[in-house]
């Protein structure tokens, strides 16, 4: 039955005000942040040191260092791997730019590998062709909350003597064959920025089970000083360092949210599964897949539109933009996560991070970023959109049902989308 889309003046599928904001703020958040404020140690206070212990226990790792972003954690992870100037690190062609710029921060060259269409993560079949004598590590990003194929990736890494860095910024609680991501590789990075399933406003964790690597990475945390948060300072730069420390106030907020992280993840799962169940037969919609043995955390419910069947293969990104706007008008909050494969981003494509062509020019390099190597990432970038916040706590499966109604309405009336500006 034809219905007028909200963007063309019809009624919204999701009523105004129905979707509640993330994250839920409760009494414990206020209490812990105000207690930190009332204390006199606003840098590394009790909340900071306790948070590291609590997060390590939650994530199932031995060592955790709270820092001011997932990007900082990734940089520390690269530093932990003894990568040097001009060395190469394998990175998925589709990910957040930090998964690649963390290499540039350390004067290391990212080498991109295309993704799998089904999981939207690093394609294990293409990794070995990208390995050269200069390759030192593989960065694996578990995107949208779904693990990469850690069985095959770890086997390839071990065969070639490569270090594995897990980018878990989107994958708190995600599992592969029953085991949490962040525990497979040598080092890992988590984010807890506003959008993440674990939110402290901004923040991140650099984690490892390997004390030596952990110590090496953490040198960057505070001006090159080599110390734990609870240790004293000698004002010596023992190595090249940055200022990646956060504050006790943020740590207090993070600790308060951590007390409900499992509940928030369970709510998200219930909501995403309700949405998923209702989208099975929506025309021209490609819902996400969860292969057997994978435990999704549903950070981003990523859908794709079949642009071939819709007759928009040639102008896929532009037509996708119209669908995104039509969905938003229905109250289905959604957005394109990455519109470009990372090698297409200017900072990378221009091969000039630190000026004078560094790090590519520091050591003769013939790394090739031509985009025809990444057809799957390109197609995914043009065809997808994602739903994040409306599926988070305190929203419920009832909200998810309305989101499904909105998606079905737009896709069943796709001819009207042609009229959208
Ligand atoms: C996959 C991925 N890696 C890294 C990051 C960087 O995290 P942050 O924003 O905390 O620096 C993000 C954040 O958006 C991300 O999604």
mmCIF file of C-alpha atoms in Angstrom, residues 47-419:
data_model
loop_
_atom_site.group_PDB
_atom_site.id
_atom_site.type_symbol
_atom_site.label_atom_id
_atom_site.label_comp_id
_atom_site.label_asym_id
_atom_site.label_seq_id
_atom_site.Cartn_x
_atom_site.Cartn_y
_atom_site.Cartn_z
ATOM 1 C CA UNK A 47 39.062 7.015 39.827
ATOM 2 C CA UNK A 48 41.800 6.910 37.208
ATOM 3 C CA UNK A 49 43.744 4.065 38.790
ATOM 4 C CA UNK A 50 40.616 2.094 39.721
ATOM 5 C CA UNK A 51 39.197 2.480 36.213
ATOM 6 C CA UNK A 52 42.232 0.781 34.684
ATOM 7 C CA UNK A 53 41.824 -2.201 37.003
ATOM 8 C CA UNK A 54 38.081 -2.403 36.432
ATOM 9 C CA UNK A 55 38.322 -2.108 32.655
ATOM 10 C CA UNK A 56 41.107 -4.701 32.448
ATOM 11 C CA UNK A 57 38.928 -7.116 34.447
ATOM 12 C CA UNK A 58 35.901 -6.364 32.249
ATOM 13 C CA UNK A 59 37.813 -6.745 28.970
ATOM 14 C CA UNK A 60 39.674 -9.884 30.102
ATOM 15 C CA UNK A 61 43.173 -8.429 29.695
ATOM 16 C CA UNK A 62 46.085 -8.056 32.119
ATOM 17 C CA UNK A 63 47.045 -4.427 31.491
ATOM 18 C CA UNK A 64 44.962 -1.350 30.683
ATOM 19 C CA UNK A 65 45.886 2.317 30.365
ATOM 20 C CA UNK A 66 43.130 4.921 30.218
ATOM 21 C CA UNK A 67 43.907 7.757 27.801
ATOM 22 C CA UNK A 68 42.120 10.606 26.087
ATOM 23 C CA UNK A 69 40.964 8.798 22.927
ATOM 24 C CA UNK A 70 40.863 5.603 20.932
ATOM 25 C CA UNK A 71 43.178 7.350 18.473
ATOM 26 C CA UNK A 72 45.780 7.843 21.231
ATOM 27 C CA UNK A 73 45.382 4.193 22.229
ATOM 28 C CA UNK A 74 45.980 3.114 18.617
ATOM 29 C CA UNK A 75 49.119 5.240 18.400
ATOM 30 C CA UNK A 76 50.429 3.633 21.605
ATOM 31 C CA UNK A 77 49.549 0.228 20.126
ATOM 32 C CA UNK A 78 51.655 0.900 17.001
ATOM 33 C CA UNK A 79 54.533 2.142 19.160
ATOM 34 C CA UNK A 80 54.264 -1.037 21.242
ATOM 35 C CA UNK A 81 54.994 -3.135 18.156
ATOM 36 C CA UNK A 82 58.522 -1.898 17.485
ATOM 37 C CA UNK A 83 57.532 -0.555 14.093
ATOM 38 C CA UNK A 84 60.138 1.856 12.778
ATOM 39 C CA UNK A 85 60.353 4.550 10.149
ATOM 40 C CA UNK A 86 59.309 3.235 6.735
ATOM 41 C CA UNK A 87 58.082 -0.139 8.012
ATOM 42 C CA UNK A 88 54.708 -1.300 6.686
ATOM 43 C CA UNK A 89 51.525 -2.144 8.531
ATOM 44 C CA UNK A 90 48.468 -3.759 6.958
ATOM 45 C CA UNK A 91 45.224 -1.825 7.493
ATOM 46 C CA UNK A 92 41.664 -2.431 6.213
ATOM 47 C CA UNK A 93 40.757 -0.143 3.306
ATOM 48 C CA UNK A 94 37.453 0.647 5.008
ATOM 49 C CA UNK A 95 37.703 1.852 8.609
ATOM 50 C CA UNK A 96 37.899 5.016 10.701
ATOM 51 C CA UNK A 97 40.894 7.086 9.513
ATOM 52 C CA UNK A 98 42.629 6.696 12.909
ATOM 53 C CA UNK A 99 43.182 2.994 12.202
ATOM 54 C CA UNK A 100 45.553 4.193 9.445
ATOM 55 C CA UNK A 101 46.774 7.578 10.709
ATOM 56 C CA UNK A 102 48.074 5.880 13.879
ATOM 57 C CA UNK A 103 50.692 4.395 11.541
ATOM 58 C CA UNK A 104 51.596 7.829 10.157
ATOM 59 C CA UNK A 105 51.913 9.221 13.692
ATOM 60 C CA UNK A 106 54.678 6.687 14.141
ATOM 61 C CA UNK A 107 56.267 7.254 10.718
ATOM 62 C CA UNK A 108 55.041 3.874 9.555
ATOM 63 C CA UNK A 109 53.436 3.247 6.157
ATOM 64 C CA UNK A 110 49.886 1.872 5.991
ATOM 65 C CA UNK A 111 49.291 -0.753 3.300
ATOM 66 C CA UNK A 112 45.602 -1.182 2.558
ATOM 67 C CA UNK A 113 43.747 -4.441 2.037
ATOM 68 C CA UNK A 114 40.166 -4.684 0.827
ATOM 69 C CA UNK A 115 37.293 -5.860 3.027
ATOM 70 C CA UNK A 116 34.898 -8.813 2.806
ATOM 71 C CA UNK A 117 31.437 -7.865 1.565
ATOM 72 C CA UNK A 118 29.633 -10.035 4.123
ATOM 73 C CA UNK A 119 31.343 -8.941 7.374
ATOM 74 C CA UNK A 120 32.585 -5.527 6.117
ATOM 75 C CA UNK A 121 35.928 -6.326 7.813
ATOM 76 C CA UNK A 122 39.480 -7.075 6.630
ATOM 77 C CA UNK A 123 39.409 -9.881 4.040
ATOM 78 C CA UNK A 124 41.747 -12.678 5.194
ATOM 79 C CA UNK A 125 41.990 -13.967 1.605
ATOM 80 C CA UNK A 126 43.754 -10.786 0.501
ATOM 81 C CA UNK A 127 46.205 -10.283 3.375
ATOM 82 C CA UNK A 128 49.098 -12.475 2.263
ATOM 83 C CA UNK A 129 49.416 -10.757 -1.117
ATOM 84 C CA UNK A 130 50.054 -7.470 0.738
ATOM 85 C CA UNK A 131 52.835 -8.799 2.975
ATOM 86 C CA UNK A 132 56.376 -7.697 2.062
ATOM 87 C CA UNK A 133 59.718 -8.034 3.890
ATOM 88 C CA UNK A 134 58.928 -4.630 5.464
ATOM 89 C CA UNK A 135 55.568 -5.672 6.954
ATOM 90 C CA UNK A 136 55.633 -5.614 10.747
ATOM 91 C CA UNK A 137 52.013 -5.735 11.850
ATOM 92 C CA UNK A 138 48.360 -6.130 10.915
ATOM 93 C CA UNK A 139 45.758 -3.703 12.247
ATOM 94 C CA UNK A 140 42.389 -5.414 12.490
ATOM 95 C CA UNK A 141 39.304 -3.240 13.027
ATOM 96 C CA UNK A 142 36.197 -5.035 14.306
ATOM 97 C CA UNK A 143 33.789 -2.702 12.570
ATOM 98 C CA UNK A 144 30.229 -1.908 13.507
ATOM 99 C CA UNK A 145 30.597 -4.299 16.457
ATOM 100 C CA UNK A 146 31.303 -7.466 14.436
ATOM 101 C CA UNK A 147 34.604 -9.280 14.834
ATOM 102 C CA UNK A 148 36.951 -9.813 11.920
ATOM 103 C CA UNK A 149 37.835 -13.461 11.229
ATOM 104 C CA UNK A 150 40.363 -13.718 14.057
ATOM 105 C CA UNK A 151 40.945 -17.441 13.506
ATOM 106 C CA UNK A 152 42.358 -16.949 10.025
ATOM 107 C CA UNK A 153 43.969 -13.561 10.680
ATOM 108 C CA UNK A 154 45.905 -14.796 13.729
ATOM 109 C CA UNK A 155 47.072 -17.848 11.760
ATOM 110 C CA UNK A 156 48.388 -15.638 8.918
ATOM 111 C CA UNK A 157 50.067 -13.273 11.390
ATOM 112 C CA UNK A 158 51.809 -16.089 13.252
ATOM 113 C CA UNK A 159 52.908 -17.745 10.001
ATOM 114 C CA UNK A 160 54.616 -14.511 8.883
ATOM 115 C CA UNK A 161 55.824 -13.384 12.329
ATOM 116 C CA UNK A 162 53.595 -10.282 12.356
ATOM 117 C CA UNK A 163 52.238 -8.445 15.367
ATOM 118 C CA UNK A 164 48.436 -8.018 15.550
ATOM 119 C CA UNK A 165 46.862 -4.760 16.713
ATOM 120 C CA UNK A 166 43.117 -4.956 17.386
ATOM 121 C CA UNK A 167 41.093 -1.789 16.876
ATOM 122 C CA UNK A 168 38.234 -2.511 19.271
ATOM 123 C CA UNK A 169 36.958 1.073 19.337
ATOM 124 C CA UNK A 170 33.520 -0.094 18.176
ATOM 125 C CA UNK A 171 33.518 -3.571 19.627
ATOM 126 C CA UNK A 172 33.096 -3.615 23.402
ATOM 127 C CA UNK A 173 31.866 -7.074 24.320
ATOM 128 C CA UNK A 174 32.083 -8.404 20.740
ATOM 129 C CA UNK A 175 33.085 -12.072 20.593
ATOM 130 C CA UNK A 176 34.643 -14.449 18.086
ATOM 131 C CA UNK A 177 34.129 -18.151 18.804
ATOM 132 C CA UNK A 178 33.065 -17.234 22.323
ATOM 133 C CA UNK A 179 36.120 -15.124 23.146
ATOM 134 C CA UNK A 180 36.130 -11.335 23.537
ATOM 135 C CA UNK A 181 37.920 -9.271 20.923
ATOM 136 C CA UNK A 182 40.904 -7.400 22.323
ATOM 137 C CA UNK A 183 42.295 -10.659 23.702
ATOM 138 C CA UNK A 184 43.413 -12.239 20.394
ATOM 139 C CA UNK A 185 46.114 -9.851 19.223
ATOM 140 C CA UNK A 186 49.262 -8.531 20.886
ATOM 141 C CA UNK A 187 47.803 -5.122 21.777
ATOM 142 C CA UNK A 188 44.404 -3.471 21.406
ATOM 143 C CA UNK A 189 42.689 -0.094 21.529
ATOM 144 C CA UNK A 190 39.198 0.788 22.759
ATOM 145 C CA UNK A 191 37.380 4.110 22.510
ATOM 146 C CA UNK A 192 34.776 5.498 24.889
ATOM 147 C CA UNK A 193 33.812 8.657 23.054
ATOM 148 C CA UNK A 194 30.251 9.958 22.926
ATOM 149 C CA UNK A 195 29.135 7.539 20.204
ATOM 150 C CA UNK A 196 30.594 4.374 21.599
ATOM 151 C CA UNK A 197 28.705 1.607 23.429
ATOM 152 C CA UNK A 198 30.756 2.588 26.476
ATOM 153 C CA UNK A 199 30.653 6.372 26.749
ATOM 154 C CA UNK A 200 32.663 8.755 28.923
ATOM 155 C CA UNK A 201 32.373 11.712 26.551
ATOM 156 C CA UNK A 202 35.894 11.214 25.238
ATOM 157 C CA UNK A 203 38.465 8.588 26.169
ATOM 158 C CA UNK A 204 40.145 5.340 25.261
ATOM 159 C CA UNK A 205 42.052 2.349 26.613
ATOM 160 C CA UNK A 206 45.333 0.911 25.420
ATOM 161 C CA UNK A 207 45.396 -2.728 26.552
ATOM 162 C CA UNK A 208 47.622 -5.778 26.322
ATOM 163 C CA UNK A 209 48.394 -9.071 27.981
ATOM 164 C CA UNK A 210 52.067 -8.564 27.163
ATOM 165 C CA UNK A 211 53.752 -6.435 29.825
ATOM 166 C CA UNK A 212 56.788 -5.594 27.717
ATOM 167 C CA UNK A 213 54.713 -4.296 24.820
ATOM 168 C CA UNK A 214 52.403 -2.504 27.212
ATOM 169 C CA UNK A 215 55.313 -0.679 28.854
ATOM 170 C CA UNK A 216 56.698 0.280 25.453
ATOM 171 C CA UNK A 217 53.388 1.701 24.262
ATOM 172 C CA UNK A 218 52.671 3.613 27.434
ATOM 173 C CA UNK A 219 55.893 5.619 27.068
ATOM 174 C CA UNK A 220 53.912 7.812 24.681
ATOM 175 C CA UNK A 221 51.140 8.425 27.232
ATOM 176 C CA UNK A 222 52.862 11.181 29.176
ATOM 177 C CA UNK A 223 55.722 13.070 27.457
ATOM 178 C CA UNK A 224 57.883 9.977 27.134
ATOM 179 C CA UNK A 225 57.932 9.286 30.862
ATOM 180 C CA UNK A 226 57.958 5.598 31.542
ATOM 181 C CA UNK A 227 55.661 5.127 34.500
ATOM 182 C CA UNK A 228 52.332 3.813 35.711
ATOM 183 C CA UNK A 229 49.632 6.368 36.610
ATOM 184 C CA UNK A 230 50.194 5.766 40.321
ATOM 185 C CA UNK A 231 53.992 6.212 40.081
ATOM 186 C CA UNK A 232 55.977 9.381 40.714
ATOM 187 C CA UNK A 233 57.418 11.592 38.005
ATOM 188 C CA UNK A 234 61.050 12.400 37.258
ATOM 189 C CA UNK A 235 60.384 14.884 34.415
ATOM 190 C CA UNK A 236 62.627 12.863 32.125
ATOM 191 C CA UNK A 237 61.678 12.140 28.506
ATOM 192 C CA UNK A 238 62.901 8.566 28.265
ATOM 193 C CA UNK A 239 61.430 8.295 24.788
ATOM 194 C CA UNK A 240 59.387 10.333 22.339
ATOM 195 C CA UNK A 241 56.096 11.003 24.061
ATOM 196 C CA UNK A 242 52.795 12.792 23.636
ATOM 197 C CA UNK A 243 50.183 13.946 26.135
ATOM 198 C CA UNK A 244 47.542 11.239 25.973
ATOM 199 C CA UNK A 245 46.461 11.374 29.623
ATOM 200 C CA UNK A 246 42.843 12.061 30.502
ATOM 201 C CA UNK A 247 41.459 13.338 33.821
ATOM 202 C CA UNK A 248 39.966 11.941 37.001
ATOM 203 C CA UNK A 249 36.605 13.599 36.244
ATOM 204 C CA UNK A 250 36.340 11.723 32.954
ATOM 205 C CA UNK A 251 37.535 8.547 34.661
ATOM 206 C CA UNK A 252 34.803 8.958 37.290
ATOM 207 C CA UNK A 253 32.176 9.229 34.550
ATOM 208 C CA UNK A 254 33.665 6.188 32.800
ATOM 209 C CA UNK A 255 33.621 4.150 36.038
ATOM 210 C CA UNK A 256 29.978 5.038 36.609
ATOM 211 C CA UNK A 257 29.046 4.007 33.063
ATOM 212 C CA UNK A 258 31.122 0.826 33.349
ATOM 213 C CA UNK A 259 28.874 -0.352 36.203
ATOM 214 C CA UNK A 260 26.043 -0.545 33.611
ATOM 215 C CA UNK A 261 27.992 -1.482 30.490
ATOM 216 C CA UNK A 262 26.725 -5.067 30.430
ATOM 217 C CA UNK A 263 23.138 -3.869 30.809
ATOM 218 C CA UNK A 264 23.591 -1.275 28.054
ATOM 219 C CA UNK A 265 25.033 -3.951 25.738
ATOM 220 C CA UNK A 266 22.153 -6.316 26.550
ATOM 221 C CA UNK A 267 19.593 -3.572 25.804
ATOM 222 C CA UNK A 268 21.320 -2.769 22.510
ATOM 223 C CA UNK A 269 21.305 -6.440 21.523
ATOM 224 C CA UNK A 270 17.598 -6.826 22.306
ATOM 225 C CA UNK A 271 16.757 -3.710 20.287
ATOM 226 C CA UNK A 272 18.962 -4.607 17.311
ATOM 227 C CA UNK A 273 17.647 -8.159 17.210
ATOM 228 C CA UNK A 274 14.062 -6.886 17.156
ATOM 229 C CA UNK A 275 14.935 -4.559 14.279
ATOM 230 C CA UNK A 276 16.799 -7.324 12.477
ATOM 231 C CA UNK A 277 13.873 -9.739 12.763
ATOM 232 C CA UNK A 278 11.548 -7.179 11.193
ATOM 233 C CA UNK A 279 13.750 -6.375 8.196
ATOM 234 C CA UNK A 280 14.119 -9.844 6.707
ATOM 235 C CA UNK A 281 11.846 -9.260 3.698
ATOM 236 C CA UNK A 282 12.182 -5.526 3.021
ATOM 237 C CA UNK A 283 12.654 -4.937 -0.722
ATOM 238 C CA UNK A 284 16.120 -3.939 -1.966
ATOM 239 C CA UNK A 285 17.498 -3.887 1.574
ATOM 240 C CA UNK A 286 20.620 -5.882 2.488
ATOM 241 C CA UNK A 287 20.604 -6.387 6.270
ATOM 242 C CA UNK A 288 23.853 -7.200 8.147
ATOM 243 C CA UNK A 289 24.895 -10.825 8.568
ATOM 244 C CA UNK A 290 26.229 -12.505 11.697
ATOM 245 C CA UNK A 291 28.231 -15.595 10.702
ATOM 246 C CA UNK A 292 28.077 -18.666 12.965
ATOM 247 C CA UNK A 293 30.456 -18.289 15.920
ATOM 248 C CA UNK A 294 30.413 -14.471 15.855
ATOM 249 C CA UNK A 295 28.887 -12.409 18.701
ATOM 250 C CA UNK A 296 27.819 -8.963 17.417
ATOM 251 C CA UNK A 297 27.567 -6.046 19.858
ATOM 252 C CA UNK A 298 25.449 -4.072 17.304
ATOM 253 C CA UNK A 299 27.392 -0.819 17.756
ATOM 254 C CA UNK A 300 26.200 0.242 14.305
ATOM 255 C CA UNK A 301 23.321 -1.563 12.614
ATOM 256 C CA UNK A 302 24.668 -1.196 9.080
ATOM 257 C CA UNK A 303 22.312 -1.699 6.163
ATOM 258 C CA UNK A 304 23.024 -1.605 2.443
ATOM 259 C CA UNK A 305 20.717 -0.864 -0.449
ATOM 260 C CA UNK A 306 20.848 -3.037 -3.545
ATOM 261 C CA UNK A 307 21.716 -0.322 -6.025
ATOM 262 C CA UNK A 308 21.959 -2.797 -8.918
ATOM 263 C CA UNK A 309 18.356 -3.928 -8.426
ATOM 264 C CA UNK A 310 17.248 -0.333 -7.793
ATOM 265 C CA UNK A 311 18.777 0.734 -11.127
ATOM 266 C CA UNK A 312 21.184 3.145 -9.423
ATOM 267 C CA UNK A 313 24.522 1.380 -9.858
ATOM 268 C CA UNK A 314 25.928 4.441 -11.643
ATOM 269 C CA UNK A 315 24.816 7.063 -9.099
ATOM 270 C CA UNK A 316 24.735 4.845 -6.007
ATOM 271 C CA UNK A 317 26.155 7.341 -3.481
ATOM 272 C CA UNK A 318 23.839 10.130 -4.628
ATOM 273 C CA UNK A 319 20.730 7.930 -4.543
ATOM 274 C CA UNK A 320 21.803 6.494 -1.170
ATOM 275 C CA UNK A 321 21.971 10.111 0.069
ATOM 276 C CA UNK A 322 18.305 10.555 -0.860
ATOM 277 C CA UNK A 323 17.304 7.386 0.985
ATOM 278 C CA UNK A 324 19.252 8.564 4.056
ATOM 279 C CA UNK A 325 17.361 11.858 4.032
ATOM 280 C CA UNK A 326 14.010 10.126 3.538
ATOM 281 C CA UNK A 327 14.740 7.803 6.481
ATOM 282 C CA UNK A 328 15.783 10.679 8.725
ATOM 283 C CA UNK A 329 12.544 12.482 7.859
ATOM 284 C CA UNK A 330 10.636 9.369 9.017
ATOM 285 C CA UNK A 331 12.450 9.653 12.365
ATOM 286 C CA UNK A 332 14.809 6.757 11.565
ATOM 287 C CA UNK A 333 18.030 8.454 12.719
ATOM 288 C CA UNK A 334 20.732 7.124 10.393
ATOM 289 C CA UNK A 335 23.916 8.218 8.702
ATOM 290 C CA UNK A 336 26.678 7.196 6.329
ATOM 291 C CA UNK A 337 29.660 6.244 8.450
ATOM 292 C CA UNK A 338 32.503 6.423 5.912
ATOM 293 C CA UNK A 339 31.833 7.836 2.462
ATOM 294 C CA UNK A 340 35.354 7.021 1.194
ATOM 295 C CA UNK A 341 37.750 4.124 1.498
ATOM 296 C CA UNK A 342 40.659 5.313 3.676
ATOM 297 C CA UNK A 343 43.225 5.320 0.823
ATOM 298 C CA UNK A 344 41.028 7.861 -0.933
ATOM 299 C CA UNK A 345 41.277 10.306 1.981
ATOM 300 C CA UNK A 346 43.460 13.277 1.116
ATOM 301 C CA UNK A 347 45.999 12.856 3.937
ATOM 302 C CA UNK A 348 46.743 9.357 2.695
ATOM 303 C CA UNK A 349 46.225 9.736 -1.059
ATOM 304 C CA UNK A 350 48.641 12.705 -1.182
ATOM 305 C CA UNK A 351 51.314 10.597 0.589
ATOM 306 C CA UNK A 352 52.478 13.539 2.615
ATOM 307 C CA UNK A 353 51.801 13.217 6.320
ATOM 308 C CA UNK A 354 54.695 15.019 8.003
ATOM 309 C CA UNK A 355 55.743 17.124 5.030
ATOM 310 C CA UNK A 356 58.451 16.374 2.443
ATOM 311 C CA UNK A 357 56.607 13.118 1.657
ATOM 312 C CA UNK A 358 57.321 11.567 5.038
ATOM 313 C CA UNK A 359 56.989 8.656 5.936
ATOM 314 C CA UNK A 360 56.790 7.375 2.331
ATOM 315 C CA UNK A 361 59.866 9.351 1.318
ATOM 316 C CA UNK A 362 61.888 8.468 4.430
ATOM 317 C CA UNK A 363 62.698 5.122 2.922
ATOM 318 C CA UNK A 364 62.071 4.404 -0.727
ATOM 319 C CA UNK A 365 58.555 3.015 -0.944
ATOM 320 C CA UNK A 366 56.442 1.870 -3.850
ATOM 321 C CA UNK A 367 53.250 1.321 -1.873
ATOM 322 C CA UNK A 368 50.353 1.747 -4.264
ATOM 323 C CA UNK A 369 47.058 3.335 -3.192
ATOM 324 C CA UNK A 370 45.234 3.174 -6.516
ATOM 325 C CA UNK A 371 41.573 2.751 -5.735
ATOM 326 C CA UNK A 372 40.829 -0.057 -8.174
ATOM 327 C CA UNK A 373 42.395 -2.382 -5.572
ATOM 328 C CA UNK A 374 39.506 -1.791 -3.166
ATOM 329 C CA UNK A 375 36.279 -2.446 -5.101
ATOM 330 C CA UNK A 376 34.447 -3.986 -2.143
ATOM 331 C CA UNK A 377 35.248 -1.095 0.201
ATOM 332 C CA UNK A 378 34.210 1.375 -2.511
ATOM 333 C CA UNK A 379 30.895 -0.343 -3.147
ATOM 334 C CA UNK A 380 30.193 -0.595 0.574
ATOM 335 C CA UNK A 381 31.007 3.130 1.044
ATOM 336 C CA UNK A 382 28.487 4.005 -1.687
ATOM 337 C CA UNK A 383 25.698 1.626 -0.671
ATOM 338 C CA UNK A 384 25.487 1.765 3.122
ATOM 339 C CA UNK A 385 23.998 3.700 5.959
ATOM 340 C CA UNK A 386 23.909 2.893 9.664
ATOM 341 C CA UNK A 387 21.717 3.209 12.726
ATOM 342 C CA UNK A 388 23.410 3.721 16.075
ATOM 343 C CA UNK A 389 21.876 5.920 18.796
ATOM 344 C CA UNK A 390 18.174 4.996 18.349
ATOM 345 C CA UNK A 391 19.026 1.397 19.235
ATOM 346 C CA UNK A 392 20.863 2.262 22.443
ATOM 347 C CA UNK A 393 19.562 2.188 25.979
ATOM 348 C CA UNK A 394 17.196 3.625 27.263
ATOM 349 C CA UNK A 395 15.403 2.921 23.963
ATOM 350 C CA UNK A 396 13.458 -0.319 23.861
ATOM 351 C CA UNK A 397 12.399 -2.965 21.295
ATOM 352 C CA UNK A 398 9.204 -0.917 20.814
ATOM 353 C CA UNK A 399 11.358 1.869 19.356
ATOM 354 C CA UNK A 400 13.160 -0.701 17.190
ATOM 355 C CA UNK A 401 9.792 -1.791 15.781
ATOM 356 C CA UNK A 402 8.994 1.772 14.759
ATOM 357 C CA UNK A 403 12.431 2.104 13.148
ATOM 358 C CA UNK A 404 11.683 -1.060 11.168
ATOM 359 C CA UNK A 405 8.316 0.425 10.114
ATOM 360 C CA UNK A 406 10.114 3.549 8.865
ATOM 361 C CA UNK A 407 12.686 1.575 6.885
ATOM 362 C CA UNK A 408 9.999 -0.644 5.337
ATOM 363 C CA UNK A 409 7.896 2.410 4.453
ATOM 364 C CA UNK A 410 10.748 4.113 2.596
ATOM 365 C CA UNK A 411 11.863 0.973 0.782
ATOM 366 C CA UNK A 412 8.331 -0.033 -0.228
ATOM 367 C CA UNK A 413 7.774 3.465 -1.627
ATOM 368 C CA UNK A 414 11.176 3.837 -3.210
ATOM 369 C CA UNK A 415 9.703 5.445 -6.339
ATOM 370 C CA UNK A 416 8.914 8.507 -4.170
ATOM 371 C CA UNK A 417 12.594 8.787 -3.196
ATOM 372 C CA UNK A 418 13.342 9.882 -6.767
ATOM 373 C CA UNK A 419 11.448 13.096 -5.984
#
